[in-house]
mmCIF file of C-alpha atoms in Angstrom:
data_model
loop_
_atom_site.group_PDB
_atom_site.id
_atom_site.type_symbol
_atom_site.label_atom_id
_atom_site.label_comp_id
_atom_site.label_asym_id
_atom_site.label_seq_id
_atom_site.Cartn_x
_atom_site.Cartn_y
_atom_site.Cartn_z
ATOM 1 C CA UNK A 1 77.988 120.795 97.928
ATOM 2 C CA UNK A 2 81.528 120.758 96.695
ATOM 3 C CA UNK A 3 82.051 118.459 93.800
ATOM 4 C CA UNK A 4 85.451 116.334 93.464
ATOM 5 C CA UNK A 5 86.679 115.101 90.551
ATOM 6 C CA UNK A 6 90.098 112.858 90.315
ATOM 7 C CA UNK A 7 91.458 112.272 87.017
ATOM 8 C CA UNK A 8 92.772 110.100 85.646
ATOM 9 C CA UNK A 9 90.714 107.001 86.849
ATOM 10 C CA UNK A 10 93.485 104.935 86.474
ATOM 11 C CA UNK A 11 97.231 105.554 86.318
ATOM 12 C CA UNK A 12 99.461 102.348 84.612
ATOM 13 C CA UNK A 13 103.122 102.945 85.341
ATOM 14 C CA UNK A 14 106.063 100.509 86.661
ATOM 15 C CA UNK A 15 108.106 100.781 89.613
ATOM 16 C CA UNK A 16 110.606 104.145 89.664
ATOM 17 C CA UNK A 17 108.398 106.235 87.967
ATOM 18 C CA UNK A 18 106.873 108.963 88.559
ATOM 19 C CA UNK A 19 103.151 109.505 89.177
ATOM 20 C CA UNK A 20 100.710 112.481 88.856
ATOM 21 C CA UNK A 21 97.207 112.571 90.128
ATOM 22 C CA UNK A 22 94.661 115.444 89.927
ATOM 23 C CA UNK A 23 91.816 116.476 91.984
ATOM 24 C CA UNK A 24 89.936 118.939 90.877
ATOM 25 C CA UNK A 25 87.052 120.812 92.670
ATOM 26 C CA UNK A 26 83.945 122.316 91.391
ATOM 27 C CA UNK A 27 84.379 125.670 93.163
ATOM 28 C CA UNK A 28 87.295 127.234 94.731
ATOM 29 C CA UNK A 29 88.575 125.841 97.908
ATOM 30 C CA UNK A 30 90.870 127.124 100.301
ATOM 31 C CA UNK A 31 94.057 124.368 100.360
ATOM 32 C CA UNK A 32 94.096 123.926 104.013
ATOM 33 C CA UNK A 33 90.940 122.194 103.232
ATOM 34 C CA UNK A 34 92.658 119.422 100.812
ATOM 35 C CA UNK A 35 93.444 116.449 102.266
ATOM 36 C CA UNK A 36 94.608 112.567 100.111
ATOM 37 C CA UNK A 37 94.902 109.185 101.404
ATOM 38 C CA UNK A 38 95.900 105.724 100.361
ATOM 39 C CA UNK A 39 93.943 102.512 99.978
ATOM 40 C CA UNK A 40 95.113 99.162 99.590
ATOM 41 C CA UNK A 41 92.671 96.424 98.759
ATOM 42 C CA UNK A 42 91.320 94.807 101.993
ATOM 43 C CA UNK A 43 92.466 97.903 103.743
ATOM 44 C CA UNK A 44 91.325 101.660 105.670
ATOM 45 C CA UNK A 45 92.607 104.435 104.085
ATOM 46 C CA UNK A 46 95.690 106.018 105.160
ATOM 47 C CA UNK A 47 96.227 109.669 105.503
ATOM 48 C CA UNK A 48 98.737 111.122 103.223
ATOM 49 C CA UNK A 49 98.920 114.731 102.770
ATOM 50 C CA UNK A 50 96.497 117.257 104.825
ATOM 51 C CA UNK A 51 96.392 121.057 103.778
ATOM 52 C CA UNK A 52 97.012 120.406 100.446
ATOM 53 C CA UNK A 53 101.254 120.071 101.011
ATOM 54 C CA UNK A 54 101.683 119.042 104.502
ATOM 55 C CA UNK A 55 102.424 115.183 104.930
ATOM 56 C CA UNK A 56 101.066 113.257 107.610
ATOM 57 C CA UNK A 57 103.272 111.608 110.254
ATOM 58 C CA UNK A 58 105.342 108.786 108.746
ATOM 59 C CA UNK A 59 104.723 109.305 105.163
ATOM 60 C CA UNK A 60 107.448 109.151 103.072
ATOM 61 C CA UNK A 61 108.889 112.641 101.449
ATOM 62 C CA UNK A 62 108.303 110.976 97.867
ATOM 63 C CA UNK A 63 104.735 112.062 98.602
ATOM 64 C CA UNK A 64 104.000 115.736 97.940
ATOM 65 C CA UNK A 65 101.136 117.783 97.885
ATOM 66 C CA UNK A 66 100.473 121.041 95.854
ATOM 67 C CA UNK A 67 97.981 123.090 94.369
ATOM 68 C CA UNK A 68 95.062 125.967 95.015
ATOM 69 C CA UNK A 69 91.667 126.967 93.982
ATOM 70 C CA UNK A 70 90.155 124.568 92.187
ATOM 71 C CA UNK A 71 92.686 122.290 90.945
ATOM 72 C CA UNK A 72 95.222 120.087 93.288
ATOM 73 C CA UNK A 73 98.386 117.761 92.541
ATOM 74 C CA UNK A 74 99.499 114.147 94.294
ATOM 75 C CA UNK A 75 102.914 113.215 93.211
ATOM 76 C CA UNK A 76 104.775 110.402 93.795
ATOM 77 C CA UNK A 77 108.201 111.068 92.334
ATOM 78 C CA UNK A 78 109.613 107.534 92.441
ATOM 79 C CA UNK A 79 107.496 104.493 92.283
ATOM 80 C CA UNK A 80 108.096 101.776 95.090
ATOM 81 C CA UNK A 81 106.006 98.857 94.907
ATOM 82 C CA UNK A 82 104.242 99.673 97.656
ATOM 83 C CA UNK A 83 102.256 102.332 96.202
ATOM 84 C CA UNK A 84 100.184 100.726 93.565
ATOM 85 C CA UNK A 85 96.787 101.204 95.398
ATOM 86 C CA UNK A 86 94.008 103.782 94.963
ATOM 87 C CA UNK A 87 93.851 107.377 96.004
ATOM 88 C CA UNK A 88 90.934 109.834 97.462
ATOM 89 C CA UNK A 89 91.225 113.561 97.508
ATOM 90 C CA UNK A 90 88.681 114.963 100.150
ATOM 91 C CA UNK A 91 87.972 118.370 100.615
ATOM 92 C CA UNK A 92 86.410 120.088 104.227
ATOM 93 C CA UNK A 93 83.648 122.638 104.271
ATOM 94 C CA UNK A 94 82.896 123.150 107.314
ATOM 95 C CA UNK A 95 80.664 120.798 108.338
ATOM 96 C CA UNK A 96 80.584 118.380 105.474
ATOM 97 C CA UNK A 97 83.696 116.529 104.228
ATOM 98 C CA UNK A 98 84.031 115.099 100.744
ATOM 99 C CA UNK A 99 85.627 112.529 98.961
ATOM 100 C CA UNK A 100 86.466 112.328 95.378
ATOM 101 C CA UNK A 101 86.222 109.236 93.772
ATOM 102 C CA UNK A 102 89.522 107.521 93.308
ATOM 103 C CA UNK A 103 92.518 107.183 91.176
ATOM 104 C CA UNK A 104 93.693 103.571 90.651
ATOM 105 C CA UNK A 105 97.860 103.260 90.223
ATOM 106 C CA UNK A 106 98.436 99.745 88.653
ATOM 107 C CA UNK A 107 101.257 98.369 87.169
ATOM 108 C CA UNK A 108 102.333 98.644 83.772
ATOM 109 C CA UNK B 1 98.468 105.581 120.029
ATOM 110 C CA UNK B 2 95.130 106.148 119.323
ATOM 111 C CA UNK B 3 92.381 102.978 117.838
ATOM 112 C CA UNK B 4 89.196 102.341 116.344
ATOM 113 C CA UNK B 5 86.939 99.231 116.472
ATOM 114 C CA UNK B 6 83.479 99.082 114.060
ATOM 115 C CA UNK B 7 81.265 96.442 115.759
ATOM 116 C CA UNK B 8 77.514 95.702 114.651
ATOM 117 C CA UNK B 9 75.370 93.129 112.743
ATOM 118 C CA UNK B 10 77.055 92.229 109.305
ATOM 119 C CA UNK B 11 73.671 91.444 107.405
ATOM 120 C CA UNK B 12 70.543 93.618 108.205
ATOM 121 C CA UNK B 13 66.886 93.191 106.356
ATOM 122 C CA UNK B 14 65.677 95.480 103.533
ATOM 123 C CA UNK B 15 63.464 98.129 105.325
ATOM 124 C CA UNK B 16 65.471 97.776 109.024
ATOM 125 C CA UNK B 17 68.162 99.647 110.660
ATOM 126 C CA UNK B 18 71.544 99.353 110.779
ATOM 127 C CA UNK B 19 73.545 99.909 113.949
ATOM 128 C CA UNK B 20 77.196 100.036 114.451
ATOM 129 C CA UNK B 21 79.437 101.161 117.041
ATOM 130 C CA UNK B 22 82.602 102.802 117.380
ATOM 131 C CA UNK B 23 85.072 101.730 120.382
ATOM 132 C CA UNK B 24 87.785 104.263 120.720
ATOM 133 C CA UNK B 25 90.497 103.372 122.963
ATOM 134 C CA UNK B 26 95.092 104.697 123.162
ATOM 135 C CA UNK B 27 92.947 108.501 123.592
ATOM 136 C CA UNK B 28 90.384 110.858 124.706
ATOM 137 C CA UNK B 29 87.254 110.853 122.944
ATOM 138 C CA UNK B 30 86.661 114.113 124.582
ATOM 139 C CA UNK B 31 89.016 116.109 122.741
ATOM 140 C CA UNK B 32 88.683 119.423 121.747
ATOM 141 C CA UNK B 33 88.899 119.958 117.964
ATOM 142 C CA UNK B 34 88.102 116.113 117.425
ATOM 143 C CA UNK B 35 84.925 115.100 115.626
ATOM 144 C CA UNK B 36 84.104 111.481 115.095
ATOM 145 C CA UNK B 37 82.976 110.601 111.858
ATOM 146 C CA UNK B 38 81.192 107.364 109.575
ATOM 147 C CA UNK B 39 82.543 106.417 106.374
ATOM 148 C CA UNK B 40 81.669 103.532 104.017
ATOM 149 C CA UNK B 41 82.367 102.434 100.790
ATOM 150 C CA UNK B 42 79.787 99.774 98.328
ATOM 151 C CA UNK B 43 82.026 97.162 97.242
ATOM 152 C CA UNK B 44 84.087 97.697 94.266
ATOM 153 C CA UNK B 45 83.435 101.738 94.870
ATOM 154 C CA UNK B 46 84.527 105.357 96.292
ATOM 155 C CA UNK B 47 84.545 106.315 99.946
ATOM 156 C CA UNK B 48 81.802 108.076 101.130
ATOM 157 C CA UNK B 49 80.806 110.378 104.002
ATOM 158 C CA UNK B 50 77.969 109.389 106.014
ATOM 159 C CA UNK B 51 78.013 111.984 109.327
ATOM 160 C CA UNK B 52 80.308 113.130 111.998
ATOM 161 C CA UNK B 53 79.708 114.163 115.753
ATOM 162 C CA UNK B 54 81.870 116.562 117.892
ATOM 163 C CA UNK B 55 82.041 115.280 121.616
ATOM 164 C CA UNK B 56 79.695 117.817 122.555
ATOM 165 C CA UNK B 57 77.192 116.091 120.517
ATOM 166 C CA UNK B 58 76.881 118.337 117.882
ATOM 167 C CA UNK B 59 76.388 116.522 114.601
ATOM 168 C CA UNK B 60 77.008 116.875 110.747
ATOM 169 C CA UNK B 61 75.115 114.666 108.144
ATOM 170 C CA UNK B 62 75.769 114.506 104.443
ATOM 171 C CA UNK B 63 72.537 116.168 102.985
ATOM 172 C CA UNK B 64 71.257 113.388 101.107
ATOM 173 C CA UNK B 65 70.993 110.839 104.099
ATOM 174 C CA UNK B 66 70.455 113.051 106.494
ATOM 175 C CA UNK B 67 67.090 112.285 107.175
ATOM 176 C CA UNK B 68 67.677 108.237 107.724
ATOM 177 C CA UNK B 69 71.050 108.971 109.879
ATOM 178 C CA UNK B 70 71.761 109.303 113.346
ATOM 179 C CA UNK B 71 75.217 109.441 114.926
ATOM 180 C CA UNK B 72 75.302 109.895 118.873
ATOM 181 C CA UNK B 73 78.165 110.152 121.169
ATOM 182 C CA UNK B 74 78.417 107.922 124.743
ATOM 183 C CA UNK B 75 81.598 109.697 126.216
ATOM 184 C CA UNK B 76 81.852 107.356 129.276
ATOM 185 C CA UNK B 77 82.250 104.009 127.194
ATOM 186 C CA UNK B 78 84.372 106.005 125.145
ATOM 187 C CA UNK B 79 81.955 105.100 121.918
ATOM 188 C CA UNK B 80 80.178 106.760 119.072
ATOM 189 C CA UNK B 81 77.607 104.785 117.001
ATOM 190 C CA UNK B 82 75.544 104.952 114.002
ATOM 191 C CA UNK B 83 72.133 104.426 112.901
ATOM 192 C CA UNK B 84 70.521 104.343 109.246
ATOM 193 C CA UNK B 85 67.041 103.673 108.720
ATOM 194 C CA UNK B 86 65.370 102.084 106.207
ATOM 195 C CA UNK B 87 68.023 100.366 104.586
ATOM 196 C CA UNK B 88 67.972 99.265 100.753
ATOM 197 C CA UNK B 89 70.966 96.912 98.991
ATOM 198 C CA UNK B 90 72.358 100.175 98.059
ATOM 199 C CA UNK B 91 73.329 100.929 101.798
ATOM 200 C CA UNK B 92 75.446 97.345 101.756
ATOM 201 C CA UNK B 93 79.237 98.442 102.261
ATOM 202 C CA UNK B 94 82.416 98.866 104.529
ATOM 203 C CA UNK B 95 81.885 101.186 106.962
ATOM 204 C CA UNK B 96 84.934 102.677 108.289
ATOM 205 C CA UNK B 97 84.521 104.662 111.821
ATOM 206 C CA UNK B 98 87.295 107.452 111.799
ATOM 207 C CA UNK B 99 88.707 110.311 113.644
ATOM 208 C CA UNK B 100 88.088 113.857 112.248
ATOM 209 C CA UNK B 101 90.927 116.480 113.067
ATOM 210 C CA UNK B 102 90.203 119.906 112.216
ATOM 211 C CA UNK B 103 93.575 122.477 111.238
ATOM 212 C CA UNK B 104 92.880 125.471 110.704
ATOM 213 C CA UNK B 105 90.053 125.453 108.255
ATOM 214 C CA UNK B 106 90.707 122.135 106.900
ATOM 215 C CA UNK B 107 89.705 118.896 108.234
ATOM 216 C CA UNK B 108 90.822 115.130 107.658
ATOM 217 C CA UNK B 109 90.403 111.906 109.128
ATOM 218 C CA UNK B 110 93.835 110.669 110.320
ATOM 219 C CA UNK B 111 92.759 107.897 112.011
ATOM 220 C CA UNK B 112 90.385 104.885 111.222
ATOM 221 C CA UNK B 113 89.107 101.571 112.560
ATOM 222 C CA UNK B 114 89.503 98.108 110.094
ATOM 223 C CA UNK B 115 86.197 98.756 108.566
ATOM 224 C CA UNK B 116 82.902 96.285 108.990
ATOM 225 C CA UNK B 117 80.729 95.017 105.439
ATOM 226 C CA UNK B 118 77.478 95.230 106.380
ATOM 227 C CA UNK B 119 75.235 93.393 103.933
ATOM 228 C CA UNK B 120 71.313 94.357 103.412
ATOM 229 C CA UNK B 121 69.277 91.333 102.338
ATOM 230 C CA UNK B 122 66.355 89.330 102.893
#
């Protein structure tokens, strides 16, 4: 079973900055396998990015995706105030899907 | 546009069953390349995969509950459900039905119901 681990746990910042979260996997992964949502207290999850780059419908484009192999990238290049939640990487091999364990972004 | 609704007991006894259900109504639940899944998360914690089920009834546990879970498929209510045995306090959480798409060789949930606690205690 495919291990994944987000770093850091939690991310302090202020509004207009930029964030950087990591997931990395305990073997190598193909991307289109790398998915990352958003989750506000009291709320589902929300789909972000799928295939490691692609973002789902309606996200905004200060969202991106990157990475391969083992270790993947969330950036948020501008902080709103809206996105101070926590974040899940999950990875699909076929048939299990996994979730990492979150990366809380708080404010400064 | 497509929704999910969790609906079940919110407190089940140490040592019973828990049993939720999954209405899916704005879509097909007979999709091909859709795969309905259970997620659930202990307060205060991580998301966590319980099992997923493709229309056809084909199904997909996580190893390490697979042998208290069962996830089955009623196409003609348009509902999926869950059921985990012999529950502890360390099965109390949100679960969250969801959606599974499959691209390519990925796979992601892009959409999920509001989520239901379901406490175990005496």
């Amino acid at each position: 079973e495919i291990v994944l681990t987000q770093s850091p746990g939690t991310l302090s910042l202020s509004p207009g900055e930029r964030a950087t979260l990591s997931c990395r996997a305990s073997q190598t992964v193909t991307s289109s396998t790398l998915a990352w949502y958003q989750q506000k207290p009291g709320q589902a999850p929300r789909l972000l990015i799928y295939g490691a780059s692609t973002r789902a419908t309606g996200i905004p484009d200060r969202f991106s995706g990157s990475g391969s192999g083992t270790d993947f990238t969330l950036t948020i290049s501008r902080l709103e105030p809206e996105d101070f939640a926590v974040y899940y990487c999950q990875q699909f091999a076929s048939p299990s899907w996994t979730f990492g364990q979150g990366t809380k972004v708080e404010f400064k | 546009h497509l929704q999910l609704q969790e609906s079940g007991p919110g407190l089940v006894k140490p040592s019973e069953t828990l049993s939720l259900t999954c209405s899916v109504s704005g879509g097909s639940i007979s999709n091909t390349g859709d795969y309905w899944g259970w997620i659930r998360q202990p307060p205060g914690k991580g998301l966590e995969w319980i099992g997923s089920i493709y229309y056809l009834g084909t199904t997909y546990y996580k190893p390490s509950l697979q042998s208290r879970v069962t996830v089955s498929v009623d196409t003609s209510k348009s509902q999926f459900s869950l059921r985990l045995n012999s529950v502890t306090a360390a099965d109390t959480a949100v679960y969250y039905c969801a959606r599974g798409i499959r691209v390519s060789s990925g796979g992601h949930f892009d959409y999920w119901g509001q989520g239901t606690l379901v406490t175990v205690s005496s």
